[in-house]
Coordinates of C-alpha atoms in Angstrom, one line a residue:
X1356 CA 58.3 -183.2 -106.4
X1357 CA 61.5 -182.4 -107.9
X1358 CA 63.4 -185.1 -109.8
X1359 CA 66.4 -187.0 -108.2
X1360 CA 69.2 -185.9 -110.4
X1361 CA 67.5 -182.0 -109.8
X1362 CA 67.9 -182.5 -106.0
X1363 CA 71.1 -183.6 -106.1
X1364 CA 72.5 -181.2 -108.1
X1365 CA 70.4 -178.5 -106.1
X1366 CA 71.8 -180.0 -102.5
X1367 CA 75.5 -179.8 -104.2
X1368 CA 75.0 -175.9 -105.3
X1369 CA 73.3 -174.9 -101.8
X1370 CA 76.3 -176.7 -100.0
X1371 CA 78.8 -174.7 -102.1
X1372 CA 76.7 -171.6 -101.9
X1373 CA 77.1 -172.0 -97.5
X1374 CA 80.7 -172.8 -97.8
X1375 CA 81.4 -169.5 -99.8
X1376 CA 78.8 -167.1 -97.9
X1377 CA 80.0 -164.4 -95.6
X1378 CA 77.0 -164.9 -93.8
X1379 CA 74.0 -166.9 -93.5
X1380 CA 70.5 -166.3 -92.5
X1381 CA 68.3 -169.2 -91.5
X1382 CA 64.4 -168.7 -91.5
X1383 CA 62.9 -171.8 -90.1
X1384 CA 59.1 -172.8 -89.9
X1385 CA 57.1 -175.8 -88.5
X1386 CA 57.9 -178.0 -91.4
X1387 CA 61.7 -177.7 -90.1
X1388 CA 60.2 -179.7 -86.7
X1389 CA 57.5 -181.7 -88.3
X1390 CA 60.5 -183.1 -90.4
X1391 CA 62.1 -183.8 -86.9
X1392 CA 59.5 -185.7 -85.6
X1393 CA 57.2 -182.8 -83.9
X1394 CA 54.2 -184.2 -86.1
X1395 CA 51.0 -182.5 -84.4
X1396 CA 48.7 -184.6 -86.0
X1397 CA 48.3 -188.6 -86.5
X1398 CA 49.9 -191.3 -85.0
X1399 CA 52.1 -189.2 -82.3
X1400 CA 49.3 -187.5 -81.4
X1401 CA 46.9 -190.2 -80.9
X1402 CA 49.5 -191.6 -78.8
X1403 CA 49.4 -188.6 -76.4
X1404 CA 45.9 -187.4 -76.7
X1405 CA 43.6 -190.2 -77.8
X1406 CA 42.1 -189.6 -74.2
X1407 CA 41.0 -185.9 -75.5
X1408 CA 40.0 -187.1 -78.8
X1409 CA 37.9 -189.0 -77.5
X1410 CA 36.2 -186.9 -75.5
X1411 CA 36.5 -183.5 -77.0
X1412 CA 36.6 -185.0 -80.8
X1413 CA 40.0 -182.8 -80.8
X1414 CA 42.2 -184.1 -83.5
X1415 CA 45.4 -182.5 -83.6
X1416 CA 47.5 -180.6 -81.3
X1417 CA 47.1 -177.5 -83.1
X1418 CA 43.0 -177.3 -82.8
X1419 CA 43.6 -178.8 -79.3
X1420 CA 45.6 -175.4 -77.8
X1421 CA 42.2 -173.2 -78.8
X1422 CA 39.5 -175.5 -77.6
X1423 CA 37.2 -173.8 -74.8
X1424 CA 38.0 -176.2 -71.8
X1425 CA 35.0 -175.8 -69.1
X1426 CA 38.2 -175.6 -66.3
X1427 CA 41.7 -174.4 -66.2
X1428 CA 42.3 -177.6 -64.5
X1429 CA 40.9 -179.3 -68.0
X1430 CA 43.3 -176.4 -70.3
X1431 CA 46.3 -177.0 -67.9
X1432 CA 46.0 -180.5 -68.5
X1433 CA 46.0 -180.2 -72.0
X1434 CA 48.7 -177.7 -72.2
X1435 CA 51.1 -179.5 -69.5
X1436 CA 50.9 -182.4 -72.0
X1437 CA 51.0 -180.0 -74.8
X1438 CA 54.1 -178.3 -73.5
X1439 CA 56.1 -181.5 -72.4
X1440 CA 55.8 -183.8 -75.4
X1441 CA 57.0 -180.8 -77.7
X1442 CA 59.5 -178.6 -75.4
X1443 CA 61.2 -181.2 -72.7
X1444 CA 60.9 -184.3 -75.0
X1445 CA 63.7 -184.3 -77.7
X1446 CA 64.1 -185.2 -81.3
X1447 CA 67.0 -183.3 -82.3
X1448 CA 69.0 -185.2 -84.3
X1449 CA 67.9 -183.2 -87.4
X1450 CA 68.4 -179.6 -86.1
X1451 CA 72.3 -181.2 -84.9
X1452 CA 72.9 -182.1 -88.6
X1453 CA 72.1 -178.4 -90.1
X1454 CA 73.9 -177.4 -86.8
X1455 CA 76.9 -179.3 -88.6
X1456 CA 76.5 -177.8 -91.6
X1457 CA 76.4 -173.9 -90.7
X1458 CA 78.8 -174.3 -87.4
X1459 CA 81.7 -173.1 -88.6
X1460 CA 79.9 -170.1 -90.6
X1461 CA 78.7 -166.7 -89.8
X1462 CA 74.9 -167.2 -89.5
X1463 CA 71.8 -166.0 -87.3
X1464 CA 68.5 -167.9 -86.9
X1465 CA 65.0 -166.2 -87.3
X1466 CA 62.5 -168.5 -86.3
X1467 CA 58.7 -168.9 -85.6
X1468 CA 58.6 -172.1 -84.1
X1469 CA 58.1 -172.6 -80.5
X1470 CA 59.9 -176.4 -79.3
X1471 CA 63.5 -174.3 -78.5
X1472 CA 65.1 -176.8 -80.6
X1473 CA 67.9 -174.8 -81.7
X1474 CA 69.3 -173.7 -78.8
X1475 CA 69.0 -177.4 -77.5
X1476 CA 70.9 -178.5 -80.4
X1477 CA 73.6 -176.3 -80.0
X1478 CA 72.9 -173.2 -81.6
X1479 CA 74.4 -170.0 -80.3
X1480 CA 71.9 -168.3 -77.7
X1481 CA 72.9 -165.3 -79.3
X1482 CA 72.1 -165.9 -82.6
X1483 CA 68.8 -167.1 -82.3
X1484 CA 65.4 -164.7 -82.2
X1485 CA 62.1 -166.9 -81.7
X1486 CA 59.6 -164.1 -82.7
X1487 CA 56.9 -166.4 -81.5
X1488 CA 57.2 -167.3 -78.4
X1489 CA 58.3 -170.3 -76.5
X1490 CA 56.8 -173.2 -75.4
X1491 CA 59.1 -173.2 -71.9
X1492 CA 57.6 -169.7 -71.1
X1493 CA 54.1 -168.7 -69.6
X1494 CA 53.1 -164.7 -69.0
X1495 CA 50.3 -163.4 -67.0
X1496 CA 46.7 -163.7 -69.3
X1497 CA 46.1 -160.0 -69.2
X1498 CA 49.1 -159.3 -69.7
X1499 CA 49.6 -156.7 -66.3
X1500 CA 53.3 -157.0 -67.1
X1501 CA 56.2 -157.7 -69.7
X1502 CA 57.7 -160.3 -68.2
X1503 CA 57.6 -164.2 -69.1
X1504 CA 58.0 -167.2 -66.3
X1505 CA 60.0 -170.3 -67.3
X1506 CA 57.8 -173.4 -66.5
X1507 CA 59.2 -176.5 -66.8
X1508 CA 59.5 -177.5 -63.2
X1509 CA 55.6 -177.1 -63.1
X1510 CA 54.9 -178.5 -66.5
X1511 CA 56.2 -182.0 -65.3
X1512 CA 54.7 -182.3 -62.1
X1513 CA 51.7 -181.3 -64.0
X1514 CA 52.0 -183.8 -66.6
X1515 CA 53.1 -186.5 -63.3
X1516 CA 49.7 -185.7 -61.3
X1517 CA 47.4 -185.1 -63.8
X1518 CA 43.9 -187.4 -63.7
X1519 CA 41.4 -188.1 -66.2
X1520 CA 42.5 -184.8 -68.5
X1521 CA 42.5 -182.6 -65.0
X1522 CA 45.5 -181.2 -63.2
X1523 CA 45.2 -180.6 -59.2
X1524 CA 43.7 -177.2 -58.8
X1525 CA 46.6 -176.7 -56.3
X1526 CA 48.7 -176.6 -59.9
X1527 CA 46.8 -174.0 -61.9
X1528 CA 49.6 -171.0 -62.2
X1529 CA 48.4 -167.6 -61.2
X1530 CA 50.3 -164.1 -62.1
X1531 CA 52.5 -163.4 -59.0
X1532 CA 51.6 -159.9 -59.5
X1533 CA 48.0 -159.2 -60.5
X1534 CA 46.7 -162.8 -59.6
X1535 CA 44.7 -163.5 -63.1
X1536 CA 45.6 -166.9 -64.6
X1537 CA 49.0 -167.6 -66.1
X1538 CA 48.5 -168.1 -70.2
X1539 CA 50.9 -169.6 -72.9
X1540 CA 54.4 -167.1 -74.1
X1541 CA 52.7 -168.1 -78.3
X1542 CA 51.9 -165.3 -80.3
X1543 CA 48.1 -165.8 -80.5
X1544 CA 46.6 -162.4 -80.5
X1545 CA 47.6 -159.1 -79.6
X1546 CA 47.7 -160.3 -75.5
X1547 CA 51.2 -161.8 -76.4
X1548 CA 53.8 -160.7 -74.1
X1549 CA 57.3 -159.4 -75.8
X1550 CA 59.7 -159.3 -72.4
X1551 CA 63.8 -157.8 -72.5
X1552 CA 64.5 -161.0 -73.7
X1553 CA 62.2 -160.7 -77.1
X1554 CA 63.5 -157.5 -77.5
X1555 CA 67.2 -157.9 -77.5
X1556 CA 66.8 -160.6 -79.5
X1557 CA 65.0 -158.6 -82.4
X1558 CA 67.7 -155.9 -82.0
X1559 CA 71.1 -158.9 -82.5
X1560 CA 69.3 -160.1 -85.3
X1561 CA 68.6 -156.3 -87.4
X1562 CA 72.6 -155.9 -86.1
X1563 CA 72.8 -158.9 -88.1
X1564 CA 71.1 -158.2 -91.3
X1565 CA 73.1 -154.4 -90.8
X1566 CA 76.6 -155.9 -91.1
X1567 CA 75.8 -158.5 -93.9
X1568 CA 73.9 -155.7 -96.5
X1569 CA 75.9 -156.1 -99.8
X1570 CA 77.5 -159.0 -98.5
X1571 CA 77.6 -162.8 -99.7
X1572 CA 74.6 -163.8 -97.5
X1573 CA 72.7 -167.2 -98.2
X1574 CA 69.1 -166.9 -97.0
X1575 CA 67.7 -170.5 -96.0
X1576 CA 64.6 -171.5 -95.6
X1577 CA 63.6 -174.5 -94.2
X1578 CA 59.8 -175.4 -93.7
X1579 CA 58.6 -172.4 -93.4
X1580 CA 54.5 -172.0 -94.9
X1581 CA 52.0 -169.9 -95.6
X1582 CA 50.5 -168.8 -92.4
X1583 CA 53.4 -166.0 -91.3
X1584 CA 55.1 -165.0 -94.9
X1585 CA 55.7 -161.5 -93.5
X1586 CA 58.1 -162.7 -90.6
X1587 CA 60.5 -164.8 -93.3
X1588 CA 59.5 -165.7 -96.5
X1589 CA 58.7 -162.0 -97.3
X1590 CA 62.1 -160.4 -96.0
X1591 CA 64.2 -163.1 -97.3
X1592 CA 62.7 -162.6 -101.2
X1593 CA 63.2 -158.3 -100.6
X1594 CA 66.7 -158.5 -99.0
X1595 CA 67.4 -161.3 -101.8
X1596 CA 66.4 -158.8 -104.3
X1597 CA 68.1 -156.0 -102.6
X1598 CA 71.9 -157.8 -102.6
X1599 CA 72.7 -158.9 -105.8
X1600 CA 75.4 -160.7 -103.7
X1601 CA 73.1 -162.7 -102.2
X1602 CA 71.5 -166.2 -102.4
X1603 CA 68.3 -167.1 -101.6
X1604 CA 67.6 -171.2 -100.9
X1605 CA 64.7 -172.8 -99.9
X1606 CA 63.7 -176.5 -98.8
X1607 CA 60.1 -177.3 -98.6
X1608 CA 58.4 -180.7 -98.7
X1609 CA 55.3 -179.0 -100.9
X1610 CA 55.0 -174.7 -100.9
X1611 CA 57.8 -174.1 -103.1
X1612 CA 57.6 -170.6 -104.8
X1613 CA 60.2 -168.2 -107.0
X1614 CA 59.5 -164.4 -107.0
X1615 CA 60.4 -163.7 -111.0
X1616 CA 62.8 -161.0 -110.1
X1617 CA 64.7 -163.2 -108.1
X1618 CA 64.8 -166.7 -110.2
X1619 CA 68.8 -166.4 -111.2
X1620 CA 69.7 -165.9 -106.9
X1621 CA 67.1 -168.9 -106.1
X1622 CA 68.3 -172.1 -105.7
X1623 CA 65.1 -174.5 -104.2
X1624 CA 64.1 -178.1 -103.7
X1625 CA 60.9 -179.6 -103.4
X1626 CA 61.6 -182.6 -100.9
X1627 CA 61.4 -183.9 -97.3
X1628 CA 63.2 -181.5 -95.7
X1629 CA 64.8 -183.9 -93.5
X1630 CA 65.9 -186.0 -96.3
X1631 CA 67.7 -183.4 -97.7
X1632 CA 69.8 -182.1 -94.7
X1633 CA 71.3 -186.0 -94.0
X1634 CA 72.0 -186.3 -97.3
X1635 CA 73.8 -182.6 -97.6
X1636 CA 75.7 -183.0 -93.9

């Protein structure tokens, strides 16, 4: 953990580092919405699953999405839940504050979390590209066709009718076209569905990175692990190194790493992320 005068001296230079950028770049991972109170584990999700713990012996959310359920009526159950307590329930006030603090800027978000906070916080549609998927989507489990369903309307009256960890069987979602079960828009395995929408995306966000080459560009990173490094981490250090313009800044409550070639553009703190962005808005 980083020392108090370091952070405070880091959270000063990363504020004046935003304020004079051209552009910024925000890579964003699950530590962004575990710092916002998306915690998949403990407390919160004994609170909405101790009834599948119990059972199942599931203890977290994460484990919970790959469990073998005997029914769809069992996985719907789980997933409705799932779904609702991480999609349509809302703890944004920490995506509003670095909202605040990159509003007035040039910036585009390249994310691999699922919850849609940033567009619910006020984000620019535009500028955002969730390479992962979304939480508010489902495709067909084949997939027979590129194309993702919004499902909120049927995730609540699932999560309103469910019964000890089953949905009605009237509830279970079916593809409108070939009729094999619906399945979760979350990259999972090479089944996951990238629709117009994922792909137009993808493109704003290279148009992006196009205009701002050789520019000043700040490249934050907030939260984001070791499970995907090739979706941000990676590209953020290369385009770092790449533009000698450029700054790269990351805030991570533990996985906190400096490529040596870029050590003089890196400015980092080791600290609740959370934490951090109240104190710097």
């Amino acid at each position: 953990m980083f020392s108090k005068t370091k952070i405070e001296t880091s959270m000063k230079d990363i504020c004046a580092k935003i304020q004079e950028a051209d552009a910024i770049v925000i890579g964003a991972g699950a530590g962004l919405s575990t710092a916002a109170g998306y915690e998949y584990a403990g407390e919160r999700f004994n609170r909405y699953f101790s009834d599948f713990e119990e059972k199942y012996g599931i203890h977290d959310m994460y484990s919970g999405g790959f469990y073998p359920y005997d029914t769809l009526e069992e996985y719907w159950a789980w997933w409705s839940r799932q779904v609702y307590y991480n999609r349509y329930v809302d703890h944004l006030d920490l995506y509003q504050k670095l909202f605040q603090l990159v509003k007035d800027k040039d910036y585009f978000v390249l994310t691999t979390n699922v919850d849609h906070c940033f567009q619910k916080a006020n984000f620019d549609k535009q500028r955002l590209f969730y390479t992962q998927g979304d939480y508010g989507l489902w495709q067909c489990s084949k997939p027979c066709h590129n194309k993702t369903y919004d499902n909120e309307e049927q995730v609540r009256n699932m999560v309103k009718q469910q019964s000890n960890m089953k949905i009605p069987t009237e509830l279970v979602p079916y593809c409108p076209i070939c009729g094999a079960p619906m399945n979760m828009n979350l990259r999972c395995d090479d089944s996951f569905v990238q629709d117009e929408g994922w792909y137009k995306a993808e493109q704003r966000y290279e148009d992006f990175i196009r205009r701002s080459k050789n520019m000043n560009v700040v490249f934050l990173e907030l939260g984001v692990g070791g499970n995907t490094p090739v979706i941000i981490k990676y590209p953020f250090w290369r385009m770092t190194e790449e533009n000698e313009n450029s700054t790269y800044c990351c805030i991570n409550l533990s996985e906190i790493y400096i490529p040596r070639q870029i050590k003089e553009q890196s400015i980092c703190i080791e600290s609740d992320i959370g934490d951090v962005l109240k104190r710097m808005v």
